[in-house]
Every structure is written in structure tokens, then in C-alpha cells.
XYZ file of C-alpha atoms in Angstrom:
167
model
C -0.176 0.023 -0.073
C 2.799 1.941 -0.216
C 5.011 3.982 2.993
C 4.243 7.110 4.858
C 1.978 8.915 6.965
C -1.899 9.032 6.183
C -5.209 8.035 7.318
C -5.978 4.410 6.824
C -9.472 2.775 7.205
C -9.983 -1.219 8.724
C -12.967 -3.140 9.447
C -13.419 -5.314 12.536
C -13.706 -8.405 10.181
C -10.723 -8.164 8.351
C -8.134 -5.547 10.436
C -4.854 -4.473 8.796
C -5.174 -7.605 6.361
C -7.305 -5.040 4.240
C -6.722 -1.865 5.691
C -7.634 1.196 2.883
C -6.358 4.362 2.147
C -6.811 7.188 -0.869
C -4.172 6.658 -3.162
C -2.788 8.843 -5.909
C -1.582 8.314 -9.490
C 0.432 10.914 -11.590
C -0.489 11.944 -15.101
C 1.903 9.221 -16.492
C -0.016 6.597 -14.006
C 2.771 6.035 -11.539
C 2.569 6.272 -7.773
C 4.538 9.155 -6.457
C 7.058 8.507 -3.362
C 5.912 9.687 0.043
C 6.804 13.262 0.690
C 9.518 13.627 3.219
C 9.139 16.755 5.786
C 12.601 17.426 7.601
C 12.315 18.525 11.307
C 13.478 21.892 11.851
C 16.898 20.707 13.209
C 17.526 18.511 10.413
C 17.872 15.811 12.969
C 14.459 14.154 12.064
C 12.146 13.515 9.445
C 8.472 12.697 8.546
C 7.555 10.655 5.491
C 3.636 11.499 4.483
C 1.544 9.695 1.652
C -1.642 11.642 2.526
C -3.337 12.198 -0.881
C -3.924 16.168 0.039
C -0.216 16.713 -0.067
C -0.081 15.823 -3.990
C -1.026 19.277 -5.146
C 2.004 20.455 -6.845
C 2.720 23.207 -4.487
C 6.449 23.926 -3.237
C 5.876 22.537 0.306
C 4.200 19.429 -1.123
C 4.520 16.782 -3.804
C 3.874 16.534 -7.038
C 0.537 17.208 -8.617
C -1.739 14.260 -8.667
C -3.903 13.558 -11.865
C -6.155 10.849 -10.061
C -7.144 9.083 -6.605
C -7.925 5.689 -6.239
C -8.555 3.577 -3.303
C -5.354 1.333 -2.310
C -5.537 -1.802 -0.275
C -2.935 -3.468 2.225
C -3.806 -6.909 0.131
C -2.537 -5.029 -2.846
C -5.868 -4.366 -4.437
C -6.353 -0.888 -6.222
C -9.634 0.717 -7.348
C -9.778 2.689 -10.593
C -8.469 6.121 -10.859
C -10.720 8.901 -10.590
C -9.481 11.941 -12.423
C -8.861 15.443 -10.463
C -10.167 18.461 -12.106
C -7.756 20.913 -10.812
C -9.220 23.764 -12.660
C -12.691 22.838 -10.841
C -10.410 22.856 -7.792
C -8.911 26.442 -8.094
C -7.793 27.736 -5.161
C -9.665 26.263 -2.561
C -8.071 23.463 -0.257
C -7.542 20.274 -1.813
C -9.022 18.362 0.902
C -12.398 20.294 0.746
C -12.362 20.528 -3.193
C -11.285 16.691 -3.622
C -13.522 15.694 -1.000
C -16.024 14.039 -3.195
C -13.420 11.817 -4.989
C -11.876 10.608 -1.725
C -15.663 9.532 -0.846
C -15.847 7.757 -4.572
C -12.648 6.114 -3.936
C -14.005 5.135 -0.179
C -17.215 3.408 -2.327
C -14.721 1.494 -4.639
C -12.869 0.113 -1.238
C -16.703 -0.536 0.167
C -17.427 -2.437 -2.663
C -13.859 -4.470 -2.475
C -14.494 -5.322 0.909
C -18.031 -6.525 0.391
C -16.464 -8.860 -2.248
C -13.712 -9.844 0.041
C -16.719 -10.894 2.676
C -18.640 -12.674 0.253
C -15.717 -14.874 -0.979
C -14.255 -15.701 2.945
C -14.747 -18.883 4.095
C -15.197 -19.169 7.748
C -12.464 -21.583 9.423
C -14.080 -24.261 11.364
C -13.949 -23.908 14.967
C -11.928 -26.958 15.453
C -9.291 -25.561 13.424
C -9.237 -22.029 15.033
C -8.484 -24.055 18.399
C -5.581 -25.918 16.643
C -4.316 -22.460 15.450
C -4.635 -21.068 18.590
C -2.765 -23.664 20.222
C -0.203 -23.952 17.706
C 0.461 -20.365 18.230
C 0.861 -20.529 21.967
C 3.306 -23.705 21.706
C 5.422 -21.263 19.145
C 5.675 -18.692 21.865
C 6.664 -21.024 24.877
C 9.640 -22.136 22.349
C 10.493 -18.451 21.954
C 10.420 -18.058 25.537
C 12.667 -21.086 26.116
C 15.047 -20.076 23.372
C 15.543 -16.581 24.734
C 15.819 -17.721 28.325
C 18.940 -19.515 27.294
C 17.202 -22.972 27.389
C 18.067 -23.662 23.568
C 14.416 -25.911 23.228
C 14.256 -25.011 19.826
C 17.284 -27.170 18.550
C 19.568 -24.043 18.797
C 22.723 -23.596 20.562
C 21.761 -22.410 24.471
C 21.190 -18.785 23.957
C 20.078 -19.001 20.292
C 16.809 -17.857 19.423
C 16.173 -19.517 15.709
C 13.043 -21.955 15.547
C 11.623 -23.390 12.829
C 8.112 -24.718 12.409
C 7.040 -26.514 9.446
C 3.425 -26.902 8.462
C 3.022 -30.044 6.222
C -0.216 -30.841 4.457
C -1.614 -34.110 3.754
C -1.062 -36.142 0.651
């Protein structure tokens, strides 16, 4: 989904596996890099990819040609062209809010498709996965305590877990 600070949306059901945000496309259909802002002391910086920063102004990023919704699963929505003549001197966040809302609608449709295609995990398998997670955590704690129970030398913290499928 790209790096940099920006507003994201999630659902309770899918959490961060389907986190979405308004993304930006440039005129050549490429995705711009995040805009880096240096701290006044120069010792720290912030990386920002919020769509409103791509307004072509000197303090921001290159001018966006379109907005589209992007999802952490790599899905992207269709581009919605920005009419900069219509936006004129108004703030991009206010003037482009309708396009951002259209992008959110695209993501909402995507989430609906994901929900319809999701297969619920049977309770028995869910319980086994929980148990496996607890056992792996125990192995990690034993290894970090210097017990070497993962097959690594004492003090080692390398464990390998293999999941095998049936024939």
C-alpha cells in the first residue's frame, strides 16, 4: 500500500489485512514516493503520503492526476481524475473530498467482495491454530531464556516451524 503517514480505514472483520487508504496516481500512471518533511533541526523527518499533499505546490509533492483507493492486500481501485481547474484555489482536502468519497466507495465494494468470498475457519481448526501459536510462543520464550529448546545452541533464538499438508 505504500509507505508514509496517511489516514487509513479498516474493518473489524479483516483488520490490517485489508486496510485501505486514498492513493494517488500521477499523469503518467505512476505512484509518487512519499513526501519527506525535515524537522526544523534537521535531525528527524516525517514521510507523508496523504493524498492532499500531492497538490504540486512547492511545500508538497508532485501534482496528482487521479485518486484511487488502495488496499493493504495489493488491490487498487479505478482512478478518479482530478479536475484542478475546478478545484482552483480551494484546499485540496475540501475540493477533492467528493473524489475521496468515491474512492472509499470503491474500497467498500472491494470489502464486500472479500466478505462474500471469505470461508469461515471451522472452530476445531481455529482452536488448533491458537494452540500452535501458544506453543510457538513458549518455544521462543525458552530459547530467549537460554534453554535452547528450539534445537539451537543455548542462547540461540532460531526456531523453525514446518506445516505439512496431507497427501
